[in-house]
Amino acid sequence: LKDKKKFSRNFKYVETESNKQFAKRLYQNVGDRTLVINPPFQVMSEKEVDASFDLPFTRLPHPKYKKRGMIPAHEMIKFSVNMHRGCFGGCTFCTISAHQGKLIASRSEKSVLKEVDAITKMPDFKGYLSDLGGPSANMYQMKGIDPKICDKCSAPSCVYPSVCGNLDTNPEAMTNIYKKVDANPKIKKAFVGSGLRYDLMFNKRSKQPEKDEEYVEQLVSRHVSGRLKVAPEHTEDHVLEMMRKPKFALFETFKNKFEEICAKKGLNQEIIPYFISSHPSCK
């Protein structure tokens, strides 16, 4: 409690264990009591994730808010679909992995399309889905090629300093869902509003780079609301290193590809980069 460095080192124990598939239970003495941090549950199976999303939700705010008028946070997400849980980005400023785990738990295509269909029946739906995404939009169905390697891993990130050779980054499942949602006659446009990891789209170790190309083409030409949000977070590589983020040159590669596809398709779209100022090591 009195030493910031000890506090930081202490947090590293918590982060390291929360990133494991089989974590330890942690104990810490605090005064005359003991704090216990139980290990996280195992990653949900597709069947379990589907069961939780297939419950009969009203998709409405709690009735106690009825008299308070419009809720901006609800307006933003009421026509959106969450396709998976978890994030293996491991950014040092982010706690998604502490909330949802590093390993991805994805819904089935059937479950996602069923929810899309339910949204089209909502009384004020006008044909526009605000998001087909997740904590990081383009990690749907991504997992380790050999799960036994993942079982022993405690690395905070599967993509930093480079994409793990054991990570299957094939985006085909996402591309297929995007196309099937597009084919729904009640959907005019389905946007991807969640943040995207462009380092996954330009993975040098990708087994099928043509699938990455197809995904980027589908995303940029069909699922941008006019502005695509991405988060390089910084421009300087020494700061990006502290953030566990890819080099800025990779953002420039993605930006060039984005503009190339927009020019080819005659689309007037912008890319909006998000940056963090005053991050540790930034001068």
PDB file of C-alpha atoms in Angstrom:
ATOM      1  CA  LEU A   1       0.000   0.000   0.000  1.00  0.00           C
ATOM      2  CA  LYS A   2       2.949   2.355   0.578  1.00  0.00           C
ATOM      3  CA  ASP A   3       5.165   1.477  -2.405  1.00  0.00           C
ATOM      4  CA  LYS A   4       3.982   2.067  -6.010  1.00  0.00           C
ATOM      5  CA  LYS A   5       6.597  -0.262  -7.492  1.00  0.00           C
ATOM      6  CA  LYS A   6       5.636  -3.095  -5.136  1.00  0.00           C
ATOM      7  CA  PHE A   7       1.997  -2.425  -5.974  1.00  0.00           C
ATOM      8  CA  SER A   8       2.816  -2.734  -9.722  1.00  0.00           C
ATOM      9  CA  ARG A   9       4.799  -5.940  -9.189  1.00  0.00           C
ATOM     10  CA  ASN A  10       1.877  -7.309  -7.172  1.00  0.00           C
ATOM     11  CA  PHE A  11      -0.514  -6.561 -10.035  1.00  0.00           C
ATOM     12  CA  LYS A  12       1.752  -8.492 -12.426  1.00  0.00           C
ATOM     13  CA  TYR A  13       1.046 -11.679 -10.438  1.00  0.00           C
ATOM     14  CA  VAL A  14      -2.687 -11.105 -10.908  1.00  0.00           C
ATOM     15  CA  GLU A  15      -2.310 -10.345 -14.635  1.00  0.00           C
ATOM     16  CA  THR A  16      -0.037 -13.347 -15.266  1.00  0.00           C
ATOM     17  CA  GLU A  17      -2.456 -15.763 -13.609  1.00  0.00           C
ATOM     18  CA  SER A  18      -5.526 -14.262 -15.307  1.00  0.00           C
ATOM     19  CA  ASN A  19      -3.844 -14.902 -18.691  1.00  0.00           C
ATOM     20  CA  LYS A  20      -3.403 -18.631 -18.048  1.00  0.00           C
ATOM     21  CA  GLN A  21      -5.767 -21.378 -19.105  1.00  0.00           C
ATOM     22  CA  PHE A  22      -5.040 -23.152 -15.787  1.00  0.00           C
ATOM     23  CA  ALA A  23      -4.393 -20.430 -13.220  1.00  0.00           C
ATOM     24  CA  LYS A  24      -3.292 -20.651  -9.583  1.00  0.00           C
ATOM     25  CA  ARG A  25      -5.338 -19.419  -6.638  1.00  0.00           C
ATOM     26  CA  LEU A  26      -3.632 -16.349  -5.140  1.00  0.00           C
ATOM     27  CA  TYR A  27      -3.410 -15.437  -1.443  1.00  0.00           C
ATOM     28  CA  GLN A  28      -2.234 -12.179   0.086  1.00  0.00           C
ATOM     29  CA  ASN A  29      -2.099 -11.208   3.742  1.00  0.00           C
ATOM     30  CA  VAL A  30      -3.639  -7.785   4.410  1.00  0.00           C
ATOM     31  CA  GLY A  31      -3.412  -6.821   8.092  1.00  0.00           C
ATOM     32  CA  ASP A  32      -4.923  -9.675  10.096  1.00  0.00           C
ATOM     33  CA  ARG A  33      -6.985 -10.963   7.158  1.00  0.00           C
ATOM     34  CA  THR A  34      -6.213 -12.851   3.935  1.00  0.00           C
ATOM     35  CA  LEU A  35      -7.281 -11.779   0.459  1.00  0.00           C
ATOM     36  CA  VAL A  36      -8.070 -14.726  -1.849  1.00  0.00           C
ATOM     37  CA  ILE A  37      -8.251 -14.391  -5.649  1.00  0.00           C
ATOM     38  CA  ASN A  38      -9.840 -17.486  -7.157  1.00  0.00           C
ATOM     39  CA  PRO A  39      -8.678 -18.678 -10.585  1.00  0.00           C
ATOM     40  CA  PRO A  40     -10.926 -17.710 -13.513  1.00  0.00           C
ATOM     41  CA  PHE A  41     -13.326 -20.251 -14.987  1.00  0.00           C
ATOM     42  CA  GLN A  42     -12.292 -22.211 -18.058  1.00  0.00           C
ATOM     43  CA  VAL A  43     -13.107 -20.578 -21.405  1.00  0.00           C
ATOM     44  CA  MET A  44     -16.762 -21.106 -22.314  1.00  0.00           C
ATOM     45  CA  SER A  45     -17.481 -23.591 -25.091  1.00  0.00           C
ATOM     46  CA  GLU A  46     -19.446 -22.468 -28.157  1.00  0.00           C
ATOM     47  CA  LYS A  47     -22.479 -24.319 -26.778  1.00  0.00           C
ATOM     48  CA  GLU A  48     -22.220 -22.458 -23.439  1.00  0.00           C
ATOM     49  CA  VAL A  49     -21.807 -19.038 -25.083  1.00  0.00           C
ATOM     50  CA  ASP A  50     -24.797 -19.736 -27.353  1.00  0.00           C
ATOM     51  CA  ALA A  51     -26.901 -20.792 -24.344  1.00  0.00           C
ATOM     52  CA  SER A  52     -26.193 -17.475 -22.581  1.00  0.00           C
ATOM     53  CA  PHE A  53     -26.953 -15.343 -25.660  1.00  0.00           C
ATOM     54  CA  ASP A  54     -30.035 -17.380 -26.608  1.00  0.00           C
ATOM     55  CA  LEU A  55     -31.832 -16.523 -23.340  1.00  0.00           C
ATOM     56  CA  PRO A  56     -35.056 -14.536 -23.927  1.00  0.00           C
ATOM     57  CA  PHE A  57     -33.642 -11.032 -23.443  1.00  0.00           C
ATOM     58  CA  THR A  58     -36.014  -8.091 -24.038  1.00  0.00           C
ATOM     59  CA  ARG A  59     -33.080  -6.071 -25.497  1.00  0.00           C
ATOM     60  CA  LEU A  60     -34.463  -3.092 -23.546  1.00  0.00           C
ATOM     61  CA  PRO A  61     -33.074  -1.071 -20.616  1.00  0.00           C
ATOM     62  CA  HIS A  62     -34.335  -1.968 -17.142  1.00  0.00           C
ATOM     63  CA  PRO A  63     -37.918  -0.717 -16.564  1.00  0.00           C
ATOM     64  CA  LYS A  64     -36.714   1.584 -13.759  1.00  0.00           C
ATOM     65  CA  TYR A  65     -35.224   3.865 -16.479  1.00  0.00           C
ATOM     66  CA  LYS A  66     -38.548   4.241 -18.309  1.00  0.00           C
ATOM     67  CA  LYS A  67     -39.322   7.756 -17.050  1.00  0.00           C
ATOM     68  CA  ARG A  68     -35.784   9.074 -17.595  1.00  0.00           C
ATOM     69  CA  GLY A  69     -36.024   9.450 -21.362  1.00  0.00           C
ATOM     70  CA  MET A  70     -33.420   8.373 -23.917  1.00  0.00           C
ATOM     71  CA  ILE A  71     -30.263   6.626 -22.644  1.00  0.00           C
ATOM     72  CA  PRO A  72     -27.339   7.552 -24.974  1.00  0.00           C
ATOM     73  CA  ALA A  73     -25.343   4.404 -24.115  1.00  0.00           C
ATOM     74  CA  HIS A  74     -28.329   2.216 -25.028  1.00  0.00           C
ATOM     75  CA  GLU A  75     -29.019   4.104 -28.266  1.00  0.00           C
ATOM     76  CA  MET A  76     -25.435   3.375 -29.320  1.00  0.00           C
ATOM     77  CA  ILE A  77     -25.680  -0.415 -28.877  1.00  0.00           C
ATOM     78  CA  LYS A  78     -29.346  -1.384 -29.216  1.00  0.00           C
ATOM     79  CA  PHE A  79     -28.964  -2.580 -32.823  1.00  0.00           C
ATOM     80  CA  SER A  80     -25.551  -4.193 -32.334  1.00  0.00           C
ATOM     81  CA  VAL A  81     -24.475  -7.841 -32.116  1.00  0.00           C
ATOM     82  CA  ASN A  82     -21.699  -9.137 -29.851  1.00  0.00           C
ATOM     83  CA  MET A  83     -20.143 -12.158 -31.623  1.00  0.00           C
ATOM     84  CA  HIS A  84     -17.544 -13.249 -29.049  1.00  0.00           C
ATOM     85  CA  ARG A  85     -15.918 -12.654 -25.645  1.00  0.00           C
ATOM     86  CA  GLY A  86     -12.275 -12.121 -24.659  1.00  0.00           C
ATOM     87  CA  CYS A  87      -9.253 -10.437 -26.245  1.00  0.00           C
ATOM     88  CA  PHE A  88      -5.680 -11.665 -26.730  1.00  0.00           C
ATOM     89  CA  GLY A  89      -4.256  -8.193 -27.525  1.00  0.00           C
ATOM     90  CA  GLY A  90      -2.710  -7.782 -24.067  1.00  0.00           C
ATOM     91  CA  CYS A  91      -2.349  -3.974 -24.319  1.00  0.00           C
ATOM     92  CA  THR A  92      -0.765  -2.675 -21.109  1.00  0.00           C
ATOM     93  CA  PHE A  93      -3.405   0.037 -20.581  1.00  0.00           C
ATOM     94  CA  CYS A  94      -6.410  -2.269 -21.088  1.00  0.00           C
ATOM     95  CA  THR A  95      -8.284  -4.581 -18.712  1.00  0.00           C
ATOM     96  CA  ILE A  96     -10.481  -6.522 -21.164  1.00  0.00           C
ATOM     97  CA  SER A  97      -8.454  -9.685 -20.535  1.00  0.00           C
ATOM     98  CA  ALA A  98      -9.002  -9.224 -16.771  1.00  0.00           C
ATOM     99  CA  HIS A  99     -12.772  -8.956 -17.344  1.00  0.00           C
ATOM    100  CA  GLN A 100     -13.284 -11.498 -20.108  1.00  0.00           C
ATOM    101  CA  GLY A 101     -10.091 -13.513 -20.403  1.00  0.00           C
ATOM    102  CA  LYS A 102      -7.338 -13.704 -23.016  1.00  0.00           C
ATOM    103  CA  LEU A 103      -8.766 -16.705 -24.880  1.00  0.00           C
ATOM    104  CA  ILE A 104     -11.673 -16.117 -27.263  1.00  0.00           C
ATOM    105  CA  ALA A 105     -15.093 -17.672 -26.626  1.00  0.00           C
ATOM    106  CA  SER A 106     -17.157 -17.365 -29.813  1.00  0.00           C
ATOM    107  CA  ARG A 107     -20.818 -17.862 -30.598  1.00  0.00           C
ATOM    108  CA  SER A 108     -21.898 -20.127 -33.429  1.00  0.00           C
ATOM    109  CA  GLU A 109     -22.854 -18.585 -36.767  1.00  0.00           C
ATOM    110  CA  LYS A 110     -26.420 -19.838 -36.189  1.00  0.00           C
ATOM    111  CA  SER A 111     -26.669 -17.975 -32.855  1.00  0.00           C
ATOM    112  CA  VAL A 112     -25.358 -14.715 -34.378  1.00  0.00           C
ATOM    113  CA  LEU A 113     -27.755 -14.886 -37.349  1.00  0.00           C
ATOM    114  CA  LYS A 114     -30.648 -15.708 -34.994  1.00  0.00           C
ATOM    115  CA  GLU A 115     -29.971 -12.497 -33.024  1.00  0.00           C
ATOM    116  CA  VAL A 116     -29.697 -10.464 -36.241  1.00  0.00           C
ATOM    117  CA  ASP A 117     -33.127 -11.809 -37.189  1.00  0.00           C
ATOM    118  CA  ALA A 118     -34.500 -10.840 -33.740  1.00  0.00           C
ATOM    119  CA  ILE A 119     -33.185  -7.276 -34.180  1.00  0.00           C
ATOM    120  CA  THR A 120     -34.963  -6.927 -37.541  1.00  0.00           C
ATOM    121  CA  LYS A 121     -38.260  -7.533 -35.683  1.00  0.00           C
ATOM    122  CA  MET A 122     -37.697  -4.672 -33.197  1.00  0.00           C
ATOM    123  CA  PRO A 123     -40.357  -1.950 -33.688  1.00  0.00           C
ATOM    124  CA  ASP A 124     -37.966   0.979 -34.325  1.00  0.00           C
ATOM    125  CA  PHE A 125     -35.403  -0.922 -36.451  1.00  0.00           C
ATOM    126  CA  LYS A 126     -34.762   0.868 -39.754  1.00  0.00           C
ATOM    127  CA  GLY A 127     -32.476  -1.677 -41.415  1.00  0.00           C
ATOM    128  CA  TYR A 128     -29.092  -0.576 -40.036  1.00  0.00           C
ATOM    129  CA  LEU A 129     -26.995  -2.718 -37.655  1.00  0.00           C
ATOM    130  CA  SER A 130     -24.590  -0.471 -35.747  1.00  0.00           C
ATOM    131  CA  ASP A 131     -22.043  -3.212 -35.016  1.00  0.00           C
ATOM    132  CA  LEU A 132     -21.105  -6.800 -35.802  1.00  0.00           C
ATOM    133  CA  GLY A 133     -18.254  -7.014 -33.335  1.00  0.00           C
ATOM    134  CA  GLY A 134     -16.807  -7.853 -29.956  1.00  0.00           C
ATOM    135  CA  PRO A 135     -14.120  -6.556 -27.557  1.00  0.00           C
ATOM    136  CA  SER A 136     -11.826  -6.548 -30.623  1.00  0.00           C
ATOM    137  CA  ALA A 137     -14.042  -6.838 -33.692  1.00  0.00           C
ATOM    138  CA  ASN A 138     -11.903  -9.207 -35.735  1.00  0.00           C
ATOM    139  CA  MET A 139     -10.961 -11.963 -33.257  1.00  0.00           C
ATOM    140  CA  TYR A 140     -14.105 -14.059 -33.834  1.00  0.00           C
ATOM    141  CA  GLN A 141     -13.343 -17.831 -33.820  1.00  0.00           C
ATOM    142  CA  MET A 142      -9.582 -17.219 -33.501  1.00  0.00           C
ATOM    143  CA  LYS A 143      -7.725 -19.679 -31.286  1.00  0.00           C
ATOM    144  CA  GLY A 144      -4.534 -21.703 -30.902  1.00  0.00           C
ATOM    145  CA  ILE A 145      -3.712 -24.228 -33.622  1.00  0.00           C
ATOM    146  CA  ASP A 146      -2.399 -26.623 -30.945  1.00  0.00           C
ATOM    147  CA  PRO A 147      -4.428 -26.031 -27.735  1.00  0.00           C
ATOM    148  CA  LYS A 148      -1.802 -27.857 -25.636  1.00  0.00           C
ATOM    149  CA  ILE A 149       0.660 -25.025 -26.327  1.00  0.00           C
ATOM    150  CA  CYS A 150      -1.952 -22.468 -25.198  1.00  0.00           C
ATOM    151  CA  ASP A 151      -2.581 -24.503 -22.020  1.00  0.00           C
ATOM    152  CA  LYS A 152       1.026 -23.897 -20.913  1.00  0.00           C
ATOM    153  CA  CYS A 153       1.240 -20.261 -22.026  1.00  0.00           C
ATOM    154  CA  SER A 154       1.205 -17.279 -19.647  1.00  0.00           C
ATOM    155  CA  ALA A 155       2.154 -14.562 -22.166  1.00  0.00           C
ATOM    156  CA  PRO A 156      -0.088 -11.490 -21.816  1.00  0.00           C
ATOM    157  CA  SER A 157      -0.475 -11.119 -25.602  1.00  0.00           C
ATOM    158  CA  CYS A 158      -0.812 -13.465 -28.590  1.00  0.00           C
ATOM    159  CA  VAL A 159       0.050 -10.660 -31.046  1.00  0.00           C
ATOM    160  CA  TYR A 160       2.923  -8.745 -29.396  1.00  0.00           C
ATOM    161  CA  PRO A 161       5.809  -8.367 -30.231  1.00  0.00           C
ATOM    162  CA  SER A 162       4.572 -10.343 -33.263  1.00  0.00           C
ATOM    163  CA  VAL A 163       1.641 -12.633 -33.991  1.00  0.00           C
ATOM    164  CA  CYS A 164       2.161 -16.019 -32.295  1.00  0.00           C
ATOM    165  CA  GLY A 165       2.983 -18.838 -34.714  1.00  0.00           C
ATOM    166  CA  ASN A 166       0.418 -21.018 -32.902  1.00  0.00           C
ATOM    167  CA  LEU A 167      -2.448 -18.539 -33.444  1.00  0.00           C
ATOM    168  CA  ASP A 168      -4.943 -19.350 -36.198  1.00  0.00           C
ATOM    169  CA  THR A 169      -5.814 -15.896 -37.588  1.00  0.00           C
ATOM    170  CA  ASN A 170      -7.941 -17.115 -40.518  1.00  0.00           C
ATOM    171  CA  PRO A 171     -10.834 -14.572 -40.746  1.00  0.00           C
ATOM    172  CA  GLU A 172     -12.999 -16.732 -43.057  1.00  0.00           C
ATOM    173  CA  ALA A 173     -15.689 -17.358 -40.397  1.00  0.00           C
ATOM    174  CA  MET A 174     -16.162 -13.575 -39.977  1.00  0.00           C
ATOM    175  CA  THR A 175     -16.251 -12.938 -43.724  1.00  0.00           C
ATOM    176  CA  ASN A 176     -18.963 -15.603 -44.080  1.00  0.00           C
ATOM    177  CA  ILE A 177     -21.103 -14.073 -41.314  1.00  0.00           C
ATOM    178  CA  TYR A 178     -20.755 -10.580 -42.828  1.00  0.00           C
ATOM    179  CA  LYS A 179     -21.915 -11.933 -46.202  1.00  0.00           C
ATOM    180  CA  LYS A 180     -24.865 -13.835 -44.704  1.00  0.00           C
ATOM    181  CA  VAL A 181     -25.997 -10.785 -42.706  1.00  0.00           C
ATOM    182  CA  ASP A 182     -25.719  -8.720 -45.917  1.00  0.00           C
ATOM    183  CA  ALA A 183     -27.952 -11.256 -47.653  1.00  0.00           C
ATOM    184  CA  ASN A 184     -30.753 -10.761 -45.094  1.00  0.00           C
ATOM    185  CA  PRO A 185     -33.447  -8.808 -47.010  1.00  0.00           C
ATOM    186  CA  LYS A 186     -34.323  -6.794 -43.866  1.00  0.00           C
ATOM    187  CA  ILE A 187     -30.733  -5.501 -43.439  1.00  0.00           C
ATOM    188  CA  LYS A 188     -29.816  -2.411 -45.461  1.00  0.00           C
ATOM    189  CA  LYS A 189     -26.333  -2.140 -43.994  1.00  0.00           C
ATOM    190  CA  ALA A 190     -24.390  -3.876 -41.212  1.00  0.00           C
ATOM    191  CA  PHE A 191     -21.503  -1.850 -39.812  1.00  0.00           C
ATOM    192  CA  VAL A 192     -18.461  -2.953 -37.835  1.00  0.00           C
ATOM    193  CA  GLY A 193     -18.241  -0.366 -35.063  1.00  0.00           C
ATOM    194  CA  SER A 194     -15.970  -2.178 -32.563  1.00  0.00           C
ATOM    195  CA  GLY A 195     -12.212  -1.594 -32.619  1.00  0.00           C
ATOM    196  CA  LEU A 196     -10.178  -3.596 -35.147  1.00  0.00           C
ATOM    197  CA  ARG A 197      -6.700  -5.139 -34.880  1.00  0.00           C
ATOM    198  CA  TYR A 198      -5.043  -4.441 -38.225  1.00  0.00           C
ATOM    199  CA  ASP A 199      -1.958  -6.485 -37.212  1.00  0.00           C
ATOM    200  CA  LEU A 200      -4.187  -9.581 -37.571  1.00  0.00           C
ATOM    201  CA  MET A 201      -5.114  -8.543 -41.117  1.00  0.00           C
ATOM    202  CA  PHE A 202      -1.445  -8.301 -42.122  1.00  0.00           C
ATOM    203  CA  ASN A 203      -0.091 -11.328 -40.292  1.00  0.00           C
ATOM    204  CA  LYS A 204       3.210 -12.337 -41.951  1.00  0.00           C
ATOM    205  CA  ARG A 205       2.754 -15.888 -40.637  1.00  0.00           C
ATOM    206  CA  SER A 206      -0.754 -16.227 -42.097  1.00  0.00           C
ATOM    207  CA  LYS A 207      -1.301 -19.635 -43.702  1.00  0.00           C
ATOM    208  CA  GLN A 208      -3.899 -18.209 -46.133  1.00  0.00           C
ATOM    209  CA  PRO A 209      -3.132 -14.540 -46.930  1.00  0.00           C
ATOM    210  CA  GLU A 210      -5.812 -14.564 -49.647  1.00  0.00           C
ATOM    211  CA  LYS A 211      -8.424 -15.005 -46.868  1.00  0.00           C
ATOM    212  CA  ASP A 212      -7.016 -11.899 -45.116  1.00  0.00           C
ATOM    213  CA  GLU A 213      -7.305  -9.971 -48.402  1.00  0.00           C
ATOM    214  CA  GLU A 214     -10.911 -11.092 -48.849  1.00  0.00           C
ATOM    215  CA  TYR A 215     -11.772 -10.053 -45.272  1.00  0.00           C
ATOM    216  CA  VAL A 216     -10.253  -6.553 -45.613  1.00  0.00           C
ATOM    217  CA  GLU A 217     -12.025  -6.058 -48.967  1.00  0.00           C
ATOM    218  CA  GLN A 218     -15.383  -7.165 -47.496  1.00  0.00           C
ATOM    219  CA  LEU A 219     -14.909  -5.014 -44.379  1.00  0.00           C
ATOM    220  CA  VAL A 220     -13.886  -1.801 -46.159  1.00  0.00           C
ATOM    221  CA  SER A 221     -16.304  -2.044 -49.078  1.00  0.00           C
ATOM    222  CA  ARG A 222     -19.435  -3.198 -47.189  1.00  0.00           C
ATOM    223  CA  HIS A 223     -19.208  -2.496 -43.441  1.00  0.00           C
ATOM    224  CA  VAL A 224     -17.894   1.028 -42.871  1.00  0.00           C
ATOM    225  CA  SER A 225     -20.404   3.669 -41.791  1.00  0.00           C
ATOM    226  CA  GLY A 226     -18.394   6.379 -43.567  1.00  0.00           C
ATOM    227  CA  ARG A 227     -15.718   6.432 -40.894  1.00  0.00           C
ATOM    228  CA  LEU A 228     -13.721   3.410 -39.763  1.00  0.00           C
ATOM    229  CA  LYS A 229     -12.300   3.581 -36.230  1.00  0.00           C
ATOM    230  CA  VAL A 230      -8.919   2.007 -35.550  1.00  0.00           C
ATOM    231  CA  ALA A 231      -6.565   2.552 -32.625  1.00  0.00           C
ATOM    232  CA  PRO A 232      -2.850   2.760 -33.397  1.00  0.00           C
ATOM    233  CA  GLU A 233      -2.726   4.484 -29.932  1.00  0.00           C
ATOM    234  CA  HIS A 234       0.574   6.276 -30.667  1.00  0.00           C
ATOM    235  CA  THR A 235       2.992   7.218 -33.457  1.00  0.00           C
ATOM    236  CA  GLU A 236       6.325   6.566 -31.677  1.00  0.00           C
ATOM    237  CA  ASP A 237       7.618   3.012 -31.588  1.00  0.00           C
ATOM    238  CA  HIS A 238       9.279   3.311 -28.154  1.00  0.00           C
ATOM    239  CA  VAL A 239       5.895   4.292 -26.655  1.00  0.00           C
ATOM    240  CA  LEU A 240       4.082   1.569 -28.641  1.00  0.00           C
ATOM    241  CA  GLU A 241       6.550  -0.916 -27.160  1.00  0.00           C
ATOM    242  CA  MET A 242       5.453   0.123 -23.651  1.00  0.00           C
ATOM    243  CA  MET A 243       1.827  -0.302 -24.764  1.00  0.00           C
ATOM    244  CA  ARG A 244       2.466  -3.753 -26.315  1.00  0.00           C
ATOM    245  CA  LYS A 245       1.162  -2.399 -29.619  1.00  0.00           C
ATOM    246  CA  PRO A 246       2.498  -3.002 -33.180  1.00  0.00           C
ATOM    247  CA  LYS A 247       4.810  -0.531 -34.903  1.00  0.00           C
ATOM    248  CA  PHE A 248       3.199   2.566 -36.437  1.00  0.00           C
ATOM    249  CA  ALA A 249       4.290   1.473 -39.931  1.00  0.00           C
ATOM    250  CA  LEU A 250       1.609  -1.224 -39.763  1.00  0.00           C
ATOM    251  CA  PHE A 251      -1.090   1.432 -39.341  1.00  0.00           C
ATOM    252  CA  GLU A 252       0.267   3.178 -42.448  1.00  0.00           C
ATOM    253  CA  THR A 253       0.080  -0.129 -44.354  1.00  0.00           C
ATOM    254  CA  PHE A 254      -3.577  -0.536 -43.320  1.00  0.00           C
ATOM    255  CA  LYS A 255      -4.400   3.092 -44.148  1.00  0.00           C
ATOM    256  CA  ASN A 256      -2.930   2.691 -47.659  1.00  0.00           C
ATOM    257  CA  LYS A 257      -4.938  -0.509 -48.193  1.00  0.00           C
ATOM    258  CA  PHE A 258      -8.115   1.189 -46.921  1.00  0.00           C
ATOM    259  CA  GLU A 259      -7.651   4.119 -49.325  1.00  0.00           C
ATOM    260  CA  GLU A 260      -6.802   1.788 -52.218  1.00  0.00           C
ATOM    261  CA  ILE A 261     -10.051  -0.213 -51.741  1.00  0.00           C
ATOM    262  CA  CYS A 262     -12.120   2.995 -51.328  1.00  0.00           C
ATOM    263  CA  ALA A 263     -10.666   4.410 -54.578  1.00  0.00           C
ATOM    264  CA  LYS A 264     -11.297   1.134 -56.436  1.00  0.00           C
ATOM    265  CA  LYS A 265     -14.922   0.955 -55.249  1.00  0.00           C
ATOM    266  CA  GLY A 266     -15.598   4.710 -55.588  1.00  0.00           C
ATOM    267  CA  LEU A 267     -16.328   5.079 -51.854  1.00  0.00           C
ATOM    268  CA  ASN A 268     -16.037   8.372 -49.953  1.00  0.00           C
ATOM    269  CA  GLN A 269     -14.863   6.978 -46.581  1.00  0.00           C
ATOM    270  CA  GLU A 270     -12.430   8.088 -43.892  1.00  0.00           C
ATOM    271  CA  ILE A 271     -10.231   6.233 -41.455  1.00  0.00           C
ATOM    272  CA  ILE A 272     -10.263   7.669 -37.917  1.00  0.00           C
ATOM    273  CA  PRO A 273      -7.212   6.797 -35.786  1.00  0.00           C
ATOM    274  CA  TYR A 274      -7.422   6.947 -31.984  1.00  0.00           C
ATOM    275  CA  PHE A 275      -4.380   8.065 -29.975  1.00  0.00           C
ATOM    276  CA  ILE A 276      -3.503   8.100 -26.264  1.00  0.00           C
ATOM    277  CA  SER A 277      -1.569  11.144 -25.089  1.00  0.00           C
ATOM    278  CA  SER A 278       0.742  11.306 -22.047  1.00  0.00           C
ATOM    279  CA  HIS A 279       1.263   7.539 -21.853  1.00  0.00           C
ATOM    280  CA  PRO A 280       4.275   6.383 -19.762  1.00  0.00           C
ATOM    281  CA  SER A 281       7.557   6.785 -21.727  1.00  0.00           C
ATOM    282  CA  CYS A 282       5.952   9.499 -23.928  1.00  0.00           C
ATOM    283  CA  LYS A 283       7.764  12.838 -23.849  1.00  0.00           C
TER     284      LYS A 283
END
